[in-house]
Amino acid sequence: MKPVCVLGNGQLGRMLRQAGEPLGIAVYPVGLDAEPEAVPYQSSVITAEIERWPETPLTRELAHHKAFINRDIFPQLADRLPQKQLMDTLGLATAPWKLLSDPSQWPQLFAELGDFIIVKRRTGGYDGRGQWRIRPGDETELPPEIYGESIVEQGIVFSGEVSLVGARNAQGESVFYTLTHNLHQEGILRTSVALPDTDKRLQQQAEKMLTAIMDHLDYIGVMAMECFIVGDNLLINELAPRVHNSGHWTQNGASISQFELHLRAILDLPMPQPKIYAPSVMVNLIGTEINPAWLSLPLVRLHWYEKEVRPVRKVGHLNVTHADKETLKKTLQTLASLLPTEYQSSLQWAQDKLS
Ligand code: AMP
């Protein structure tokens, strides 16, 4: 098996490494500041757990590497402007949007997009940072440097958020997990629920959209597509050319995890449709210290990233999978008593999704 170098050494790289181990695939997550000599990149397939990176001695080396999978796709998806343009080109539904270049645009933007507008930095915004919710009057508070560097989107009133995680291989074959229901608070994913018996019509709609995107880009590996549910339809919110937080439940709730699926796709290994065993819930651990008491619950699978705990920082997640939804709900109730107040509403939301 060829080794794999992952650009970026955060939790996604760590979980890719963990997924490679049983298959005998050596995965090396590398920080951007690593010395090129210290990385076995020449004999490796290269992938990334991040979407953009500065020029460093290592990234300069990799820029010309023949086995850097999807290299030219990252810049296209890491910037919200070409990403939105791509959706428009393919005729895929997305929140109506405009490039924000000058404060004089505001009256026209409110007239066209309505009174609830989201400003998003083109690059670099994540986990609730680099985004502003604007109602008429609020625009004066925006930092001046965002003009030219941001897009605006119509604020969408949605009934729910889902994501589709899929993978495509070099032969152009794609497989998908079941749609994952996601709850975000302050722009950060708190909890995901995946059900094997998902709405078939929405699933088909989502698969058609993501297939169109991956085929158009000739993409290889795992990609995630986040959507809003509006009426009976999906609007694409954003695309991530990598393994994704909303797919973490697949580590314990699917026959092949998203991390293993990504490795299989980029190494051109067999990539059958993963089987989904049972309903799964994933709870992100955000700014919370590890609590060994979680492990007293037999269904709880802890994935701890060994990062320093800081407010609003993802430091781990808990996966819970069981065929019986009532058993799953009982575990979530007990778990709630072992987690701080800010987890309570999302754990309740997950229980409601299982009802
Ligand atoms: P993003 O970083 O674009 O994934 O946004 C994070 C979260 O903010 C989304 O999952 C939504 O909950 C919310 N959000 C983003 N864009 C919009 C929008 N156009 N309308 C309403 N909510 C949004």
GROMACS .gro file of C-alpha atoms and ligand atoms in nm:
model
  378
    1MET     CA    1   0.000   0.000   0.000
    2LYS     CA    2   0.130   0.345  -0.089
    3PRO     CA    3   0.179   0.582   0.204
    4VAL     CA    4  -0.038   0.891   0.226
    5CYS     CA    5   0.075   1.239   0.331
    6VAL     CA    6  -0.197   1.465   0.466
    7LEU     CA    7  -0.141   1.839   0.446
    8GLY     CA    8  -0.250   1.964   0.788
    9ASN     CA    9  -0.207   1.793   1.122
   10GLY     CA   10  -0.534   1.857   1.302
   11GLN     CA   11  -0.796   1.607   1.410
   12LEU     CA   12  -0.900   1.513   1.056
   13GLY     CA   13  -0.544   1.410   0.971
   14ARG     CA   14  -0.527   1.220   1.298
   15MET     CA   15  -0.845   1.029   1.220
   16LEU     CA   16  -0.725   0.955   0.865
   17ARG     CA   17  -0.411   0.808   1.021
   18GLN     CA   18  -0.619   0.598   1.260
   19ALA     CA   19  -0.832   0.470   0.970
   20GLY     CA   20  -0.527   0.373   0.766
   21GLU     CA   21  -0.364   0.169   1.039
   22PRO     CA   22  -0.572  -0.155   1.021
   23LEU     CA   23  -0.534  -0.159   0.642
   24GLY     CA   24  -0.158  -0.124   0.660
   25ILE     CA   25  -0.173   0.223   0.508
   26ALA     CA   26   0.084   0.457   0.662
   27VAL     CA   27  -0.072   0.803   0.687
   28TYR     CA   28   0.149   1.100   0.775
   29PRO     CA   29  -0.035   1.416   0.876
   30VAL     CA   30   0.208   1.703   0.829
   31GLY     CA   31   0.204   2.059   0.959
   32LEU     CA   32   0.261   2.332   0.701
   33ASP     CA   33   0.584   2.434   0.866
   34ALA     CA   34   0.735   2.083   0.846
   35GLU     CA   35   1.076   2.057   0.679
   36PRO     CA   36   1.024   1.890   0.338
   37GLU     CA   37   1.317   1.653   0.416
   38ALA     CA   38   1.125   1.517   0.717
   39VAL     CA   39   0.823   1.412   0.510
   40PRO     CA   40   0.824   1.100   0.286
   41TYR     CA   41   0.622   1.288   0.025
   42GLN     CA   42   0.810   1.171  -0.282
   43SER     CA   43   0.679   0.814  -0.262
   44SER     CA   44   0.337   0.912  -0.124
   45VAL     CA   45  -0.007   1.005  -0.241
   46ILE     CA   46  -0.086   1.355  -0.114
   47THR     CA   47  -0.417   1.470   0.028
   48ALA     CA   48  -0.522   1.756   0.257
   49GLU     CA   49  -0.738   1.801   0.563
   50ILE     CA   50  -0.745   2.177   0.515
   51GLU     CA   51  -0.863   2.372   0.212
   52ARG     CA   52  -0.603   2.644   0.180
   53TRP     CA   53  -0.251   2.693   0.290
   54PRO     CA   54   0.020   2.957   0.279
   55GLU     CA   55   0.341   2.915   0.082
   56THR     CA   56   0.597   2.734   0.291
   57PRO     CA   57   0.899   2.524   0.188
   58LEU     CA   58   0.677   2.214   0.216
   59THR     CA   59   0.374   2.344   0.025
   60ARG     CA   60   0.609   2.477  -0.246
   61GLU     CA   61   0.748   2.123  -0.290
   62LEU     CA   62   0.401   1.973  -0.299
   63ALA     CA   63   0.267   2.224  -0.551
   64HIS     CA   64   0.437   2.023  -0.829
   65HIS     CA   65   0.380   1.675  -0.689
   66LYS     CA   66   0.218   1.447  -0.947
   67ALA     CA   67   0.022   1.250  -0.686
   68PHE     CA   68  -0.137   1.549  -0.509
   69ILE     CA   69  -0.500   1.445  -0.543
   70ASN     CA   70  -0.746   1.727  -0.626
   71ARG     CA   71  -0.471   1.987  -0.597
   72ASP     CA   72  -0.629   2.230  -0.841
   73ILE     CA   73  -0.976   2.186  -0.692
   74PHE     CA   74  -0.885   2.319  -0.346
   75PRO     CA   75  -0.843   2.684  -0.452
   76GLN     CA   76  -1.175   2.668  -0.633
   77LEU     CA   77  -1.370   2.547  -0.331
   78ALA     CA   78  -1.175   2.722  -0.055
   79ASP     CA   79  -1.293   3.060  -0.181
   80ARG     CA   80  -1.668   3.114  -0.150
   81LEU     CA   81  -1.678   3.326  -0.468
   82PRO     CA   82  -1.573   3.054  -0.719
   83GLN     CA   83  -1.761   2.798  -0.508
   84LYS     CA   84  -2.089   2.990  -0.546
   85GLN     CA   85  -2.011   3.053  -0.916
   86LEU     CA   86  -1.966   2.678  -0.962
   87MET     CA   87  -2.310   2.609  -0.816
   88ASP     CA   88  -2.464   2.869  -1.045
   89THR     CA   89  -2.282   2.727  -1.349
   90LEU     CA   90  -2.416   2.381  -1.272
   91GLY     CA   91  -2.767   2.519  -1.208
   92LEU     CA   92  -2.770   2.387  -0.851
   93ALA     CA   93  -2.989   2.561  -0.596
   94THR     CA   94  -2.798   2.768  -0.343
   95ALA     CA   95  -2.878   3.068  -0.121
   96PRO     CA   96  -2.903   3.378  -0.350
   97TRP     CA   97  -2.578   3.570  -0.319
   98LYS     CA   98  -2.367   3.865  -0.437
   99LEU     CA   99  -2.006   3.972  -0.411
  100LEU     CA  100  -1.973   4.246  -0.146
  101SER     CA  101  -1.726   4.502  -0.274
  102ASP     CA  102  -1.845   4.838  -0.146
  103PRO     CA  103  -2.067   4.981   0.134
  104SER     CA  104  -2.270   5.169  -0.127
  105GLN     CA  105  -2.423   4.835  -0.233
  106TRP     CA  106  -2.629   4.794   0.085
  107PRO     CA  107  -2.961   4.956  -0.019
  108GLN     CA  108  -2.961   4.748  -0.337
  109LEU     CA  109  -2.864   4.430  -0.147
  110PHE     CA  110  -3.149   4.471   0.102
  111ALA     CA  111  -3.386   4.538  -0.188
  112GLU     CA  112  -3.274   4.227  -0.377
  113LEU     CA  113  -3.200   3.978  -0.102
  114GLY     CA  114  -3.435   4.091   0.174
  115ASP     CA  115  -3.388   4.215   0.528
  116PHE     CA  116  -3.189   3.923   0.662
  117ILE     CA  117  -2.847   3.892   0.506
  118ILE     CA  118  -2.544   3.686   0.600
  119VAL     CA  119  -2.201   3.826   0.524
  120LYS     CA  120  -1.936   3.558   0.483
  121ARG     CA  121  -1.567   3.604   0.434
  122ARG     CA  122  -1.462   3.449   0.103
  123THR     CA  123  -1.182   3.259   0.273
  124GLY     CA  124  -1.075   3.170   0.620
  125GLY     CA  125  -1.409   3.188   0.802
  126TYR     CA  126  -1.497   2.875   0.996
  127ASP     CA  127  -1.675   2.760   1.311
  128GLY     CA  128  -1.881   3.075   1.332
  129ARG     CA  129  -1.593   3.314   1.270
  130GLY     CA  130  -1.582   3.546   0.967
  131GLN     CA  131  -1.963   3.561   0.943
  132TRP     CA  132  -2.208   3.837   1.031
  133ARG     CA  133  -2.588   3.832   1.040
  134ILE     CA  134  -2.706   4.167   0.913
  135ARG     CA  135  -3.044   4.336   0.936
  136PRO     CA  136  -3.093   4.693   0.802
  137GLY     CA  137  -2.881   4.925   1.018
  138ASP     CA  138  -2.634   4.658   1.131
  139GLU     CA  139  -2.422   4.703   0.819
  140THR     CA  140  -2.254   5.012   0.966
  141GLU     CA  141  -2.090   4.790   1.230
  142LEU     CA  142  -1.907   4.574   0.977
  143PRO     CA  143  -1.526   4.602   0.972
  144PRO     CA  144  -1.419   4.797   0.661
  145GLU     CA  145  -1.162   4.537   0.556
  146ILE     CA  146  -1.429   4.283   0.461
  147TYR     CA  147  -1.528   4.474   0.147
  148GLY     CA  148  -1.392   4.293  -0.158
  149GLU     CA  149  -1.312   3.995   0.063
  150SER     CA  150  -1.668   3.876   0.131
  151ILE     CA  151  -1.990   3.759  -0.025
  152VAL     CA  152  -2.339   3.819   0.104
  153GLU     CA  153  -2.614   3.561   0.105
  154GLN     CA  154  -2.984   3.581   0.157
  155GLY     CA  155  -3.066   3.462   0.510
  156ILE     CA  156  -3.251   3.137   0.451
  157VAL     CA  157  -3.542   3.035   0.670
  158PHE     CA  158  -3.498   2.659   0.671
  159SER     CA  159  -3.678   2.371   0.840
  160GLY     CA  160  -3.352   2.185   0.894
  161GLU     CA  161  -2.995   2.135   0.785
  162VAL     CA  162  -2.856   1.817   0.631
  163SER     CA  163  -2.529   1.716   0.479
  164LEU     CA  164  -2.437   1.450   0.229
  165VAL     CA  165  -2.096   1.289   0.252
  166GLY     CA  166  -1.990   1.096  -0.056
  167ALA     CA  167  -1.680   0.971  -0.229
  168ARG     CA  168  -1.576   0.938  -0.592
  169ASN     CA  169  -1.291   0.731  -0.731
  170ALA     CA  170  -1.069   0.768  -1.037
  171GLN     CA  171  -1.312   0.556  -1.243
  172GLY     CA  172  -1.582   0.814  -1.178
  173GLU     CA  173  -1.782   0.584  -0.948
  174SER     CA  174  -1.946   0.745  -0.647
  175VAL     CA  175  -2.092   0.615  -0.321
  176PHE     CA  176  -2.279   0.805  -0.051
  177TYR     CA  177  -2.375   0.781   0.312
  178THR     CA  178  -2.727   0.846   0.423
  179LEU     CA  179  -2.815   1.215   0.474
  180THR     CA  180  -2.702   1.347   0.811
  181HIS     CA  181  -2.921   1.592   1.005
  182ASN     CA  182  -2.713   1.867   1.161
  183LEU     CA  183  -2.774   2.120   1.433
  184HIS     CA  184  -2.554   2.429   1.426
  185GLN     CA  185  -2.544   2.689   1.700
  186GLU     CA  186  -2.360   3.015   1.641
  187GLY     CA  187  -2.228   2.872   1.315
  188ILE     CA  188  -2.070   2.567   1.483
  189LEU     CA  189  -2.185   2.210   1.435
  190ARG     CA  190  -2.303   2.080   1.774
  191THR     CA  191  -2.478   1.753   1.695
  192SER     CA  192  -2.549   1.523   1.400
  193VAL     CA  193  -2.809   1.250   1.364
  194ALA     CA  194  -2.796   0.991   1.085
  195LEU     CA  195  -3.082   0.752   1.022
  196PRO     CA  196  -3.066   0.450   0.789
  197ASP     CA  197  -3.433   0.508   0.693
  198THR     CA  198  -3.382   0.855   0.551
  199ASP     CA  199  -3.625   1.042   0.323
  200LYS     CA  200  -3.560   0.874  -0.015
  201ARG     CA  201  -3.661   1.173  -0.224
  202LEU     CA  202  -3.426   1.413  -0.041
  203GLN     CA  203  -3.149   1.152  -0.049
  204GLN     CA  204  -3.185   1.117  -0.427
  205GLN     CA  205  -3.196   1.493  -0.475
  206ALA     CA  206  -2.878   1.535  -0.268
  207GLU     CA  207  -2.694   1.251  -0.443
  208LYS     CA  208  -2.780   1.399  -0.783
  209MET     CA  209  -2.642   1.739  -0.678
  210LEU     CA  210  -2.319   1.609  -0.527
  211THR     CA  211  -2.264   1.374  -0.822
  212ALA     CA  212  -2.296   1.668  -1.060
  213ILE     CA  213  -2.036   1.863  -0.861
  214MET     CA  214  -1.785   1.579  -0.819
  215ASP     CA  215  -1.818   1.471  -1.184
  216HIS     CA  216  -1.777   1.827  -1.311
  217LEU     CA  217  -1.459   1.872  -1.106
  218ASP     CA  218  -1.333   1.518  -1.176
  219TYR     CA  219  -1.293   1.498  -0.800
  220ILE     CA  220  -1.139   1.201  -0.619
  221GLY     CA  221  -1.201   1.123  -0.252
  222VAL     CA  222  -1.457   1.224   0.008
  223MET     CA  223  -1.654   1.545  -0.035
  224ALA     CA  224  -1.923   1.689   0.193
  225MET     CA  225  -2.217   1.901   0.082
  226GLU     CA  226  -2.407   2.097   0.346
  227CYS     CA  227  -2.767   2.191   0.263
  228PHE     CA  228  -3.068   2.374   0.398
  229ILE     CA  229  -3.407   2.204   0.373
  230VAL     CA  230  -3.660   2.452   0.241
  231GLY     CA  231  -4.004   2.303   0.178
  232ASP     CA  232  -3.941   1.982  -0.016
  233ASN     CA  233  -3.612   2.100  -0.158
  234LEU     CA  234  -3.248   2.133  -0.078
  235LEU     CA  235  -3.044   2.450  -0.115
  236ILE     CA  236  -2.670   2.396  -0.105
  237ASN     CA  237  -2.503   2.597   0.171
  238GLU     CA  238  -2.142   2.495   0.115
  239LEU     CA  239  -1.904   2.229  -0.008
  240ALA     CA  240  -1.600   2.086   0.168
  241PRO     CA  241  -1.341   1.899  -0.042
  242ARG     CA  242  -1.242   1.670   0.244
  243VAL     CA  243  -1.364   1.447   0.522
  244HIS     CA  244  -1.615   1.643   0.727
  245ASN     CA  245  -1.730   1.685   1.086
  246SER     CA  246  -2.085   1.582   0.994
  247GLY     CA  247  -1.947   1.245   0.876
  248HIS     CA  248  -1.777   1.155   1.204
  249TRP     CA  249  -2.064   0.923   1.303
  250THR     CA  250  -1.950   0.685   1.025
  251GLN     CA  251  -1.655   0.581   1.246
  252ASN     CA  252  -1.896   0.378   1.455
  253GLY     CA  253  -2.219   0.367   1.256
  254ALA     CA  254  -2.109   0.248   0.910
  255SER     CA  255  -1.921  -0.050   0.772
  256ILE     CA  256  -1.660   0.182   0.620
  257SER     CA  257  -1.588   0.518   0.788
  258GLN     CA  258  -1.553   0.838   0.586
  259PHE     CA  259  -1.182   0.837   0.672
  260GLU     CA  260  -1.127   0.487   0.535
  261LEU     CA  261  -1.347   0.567   0.235
  262HIS     CA  262  -1.131   0.870   0.154
  263LEU     CA  263  -0.813   0.659   0.173
  264ARG     CA  264  -0.969   0.390  -0.048
  265ALA     CA  265  -1.077   0.648  -0.305
  266ILE     CA  266  -0.742   0.825  -0.331
  267LEU     CA  267  -0.543   0.498  -0.334
  268ASP     CA  268  -0.773   0.347  -0.596
  269LEU     CA  269  -0.875   0.059  -0.370
  270PRO     CA  270  -1.218  -0.111  -0.389
  271MET     CA  271  -1.487   0.131  -0.277
  272PRO     CA  272  -1.818  -0.052  -0.223
  273GLN     CA  273  -2.128   0.127  -0.095
  274PRO     CA  274  -2.081   0.148   0.286
  275LYS     CA  275  -2.350  -0.025   0.489
  276ILE     CA  276  -2.526   0.179   0.757
  277TYR     CA  277  -2.590  -0.038   1.061
  278ALA     CA  278  -2.821   0.167   1.272
  279PRO     CA  279  -2.920   0.519   1.374
  280SER     CA  280  -2.624   0.722   1.498
  281VAL     CA  281  -2.575   1.041   1.693
  282MET     CA  282  -2.254   1.245   1.704
  283VAL     CA  283  -2.202   1.507   1.975
  284ASN     CA  284  -1.918   1.754   1.922
  285LEU     CA  285  -1.716   1.830   2.232
  286ILE     CA  286  -1.653   2.205   2.218
  287GLY     CA  287  -1.437   2.375   2.479
  288THR     CA  288  -1.514   2.100   2.731
  289GLU     CA  289  -1.263   1.909   2.943
  290ILE     CA  290  -1.254   1.532   2.903
  291ASN     CA  291  -1.478   1.346   3.149
  292PRO     CA  292  -1.398   0.975   3.205
  293ALA     CA  293  -1.757   0.929   3.332
  294TRP     CA  294  -1.872   0.938   2.965
  295LEU     CA  295  -1.703   0.600   2.932
  296SER     CA  296  -1.937   0.448   3.192
  297LEU     CA  297  -2.205   0.440   2.920
  298PRO     CA  298  -2.159   0.126   2.709
  299LEU     CA  299  -2.280   0.282   2.382
  300VAL     CA  300  -2.069   0.596   2.401
  301ARG     CA  301  -1.758   0.598   2.182
  302LEU     CA  302  -1.521   0.879   2.271
  303HIS     CA  303  -1.291   1.032   2.009
  304TRP     CA  304  -1.060   1.275   2.189
  305TYR     CA  305  -0.825   1.488   1.980
  306GLU     CA  306  -0.565   1.560   2.249
  307LYS     CA  307  -0.582   1.933   2.185
  308GLU     CA  308  -0.559   2.202   2.447
  309VAL     CA  309  -0.911   2.284   2.565
  310ARG     CA  310  -1.011   2.641   2.478
  311PRO     CA  311  -1.350   2.807   2.447
  312VAL     CA  312  -1.526   2.738   2.112
  313ARG     CA  313  -1.262   2.485   2.013
  314LYS     CA  314  -1.358   2.138   1.890
  315VAL     CA  315  -1.163   1.904   2.115
  316GLY     CA  316  -1.335   1.572   2.053
  317HIS     CA  317  -1.664   1.404   1.974
  318LEU     CA  318  -1.886   1.129   2.108
  319ASN     CA  319  -2.052   0.877   1.878
  320VAL     CA  320  -2.351   0.675   1.987
  321THR     CA  321  -2.500   0.405   1.761
  322HIS     CA  322  -2.773   0.152   1.831
  323ALA     CA  323  -3.040  -0.026   1.627
  324ASP     CA  324  -3.308   0.060   1.883
  325LYS     CA  325  -3.389   0.431   1.885
  326GLU     CA  326  -3.533   0.416   2.240
  327THR     CA  327  -3.208   0.272   2.374
  328LEU     CA  328  -3.021   0.546   2.190
  329LYS     CA  329  -3.245   0.813   2.341
  330LYS     CA  330  -3.193   0.673   2.692
  331THR     CA  331  -2.818   0.695   2.645
  332LEU     CA  332  -2.852   1.057   2.530
  333GLN     CA  333  -3.056   1.137   2.841
  334THR     CA  334  -2.789   0.995   3.070
  335LEU     CA  335  -2.517   1.164   2.868
  336ALA     CA  336  -2.698   1.496   2.912
  337SER     CA  337  -2.642   1.470   3.289
  338LEU     CA  338  -2.268   1.434   3.224
  339LEU     CA  339  -2.238   1.738   2.997
  340PRO     CA  340  -2.260   2.114   3.070
  341THR     CA  341  -2.570   2.329   3.015
  342GLU     CA  342  -2.476   2.438   2.663
  343TYR     CA  343  -2.518   2.078   2.539
  344GLN     CA  344  -2.871   2.031   2.669
  345SER     CA  345  -3.070   2.181   2.381
  346SER     CA  346  -2.874   1.995   2.114
  347LEU     CA  347  -2.910   1.663   2.298
  348GLN     CA  348  -3.285   1.726   2.319
  349TRP     CA  349  -3.289   1.808   1.945
  350ALA     CA  350  -3.114   1.475   1.874
  351GLN     CA  351  -3.374   1.286   2.080
  352ASP     CA  352  -3.654   1.458   1.890
  353LYS     CA  353  -3.492   1.354   1.560
  354LEU     CA  354  -3.500   0.993   1.679
  355SER     CA  355  -3.871   1.006   1.763
  356AMP     P1  356  -2.126   2.799   0.700
  356AMP     O1  357  -1.998   2.834   0.766
  356AMP     O2  358  -2.149   2.868   0.571
  356AMP     O3  359  -2.147   2.651   0.692
  356AMP     O4  360  -2.241   2.848   0.800
  356AMP     C1  361  -2.254   2.796   0.929
  356AMP     C2  362  -2.400   2.793   0.968
  356AMP     O5  363  -2.456   2.925   0.966
  356AMP     C3  364  -2.488   2.712   0.875
  356AMP     O6  365  -2.482   2.576   0.902
  356AMP     C4  366  -2.623   2.771   0.908
  356AMP     O7  367  -2.674   2.722   1.030
  356AMP     C5  368  -2.592   2.919   0.921
  356AMP     N1  369  -2.604   2.984   0.788
  356AMP     C6  370  -2.507   2.995   0.696
  356AMP     N2  371  -2.551   3.055   0.584
  356AMP     C7  372  -2.680   3.083   0.605
  356AMP     C8  373  -2.784   3.144   0.526
  356AMP     N3  374  -2.760   3.191   0.402
  356AMP     N4  375  -2.906   3.155   0.582
  356AMP     C9  376  -2.932   3.110   0.707
  356AMP     N5  377  -2.840   3.051   0.786
  356AMP    C10  378  -2.715   3.038   0.737
   0.00000   0.00000   0.00000
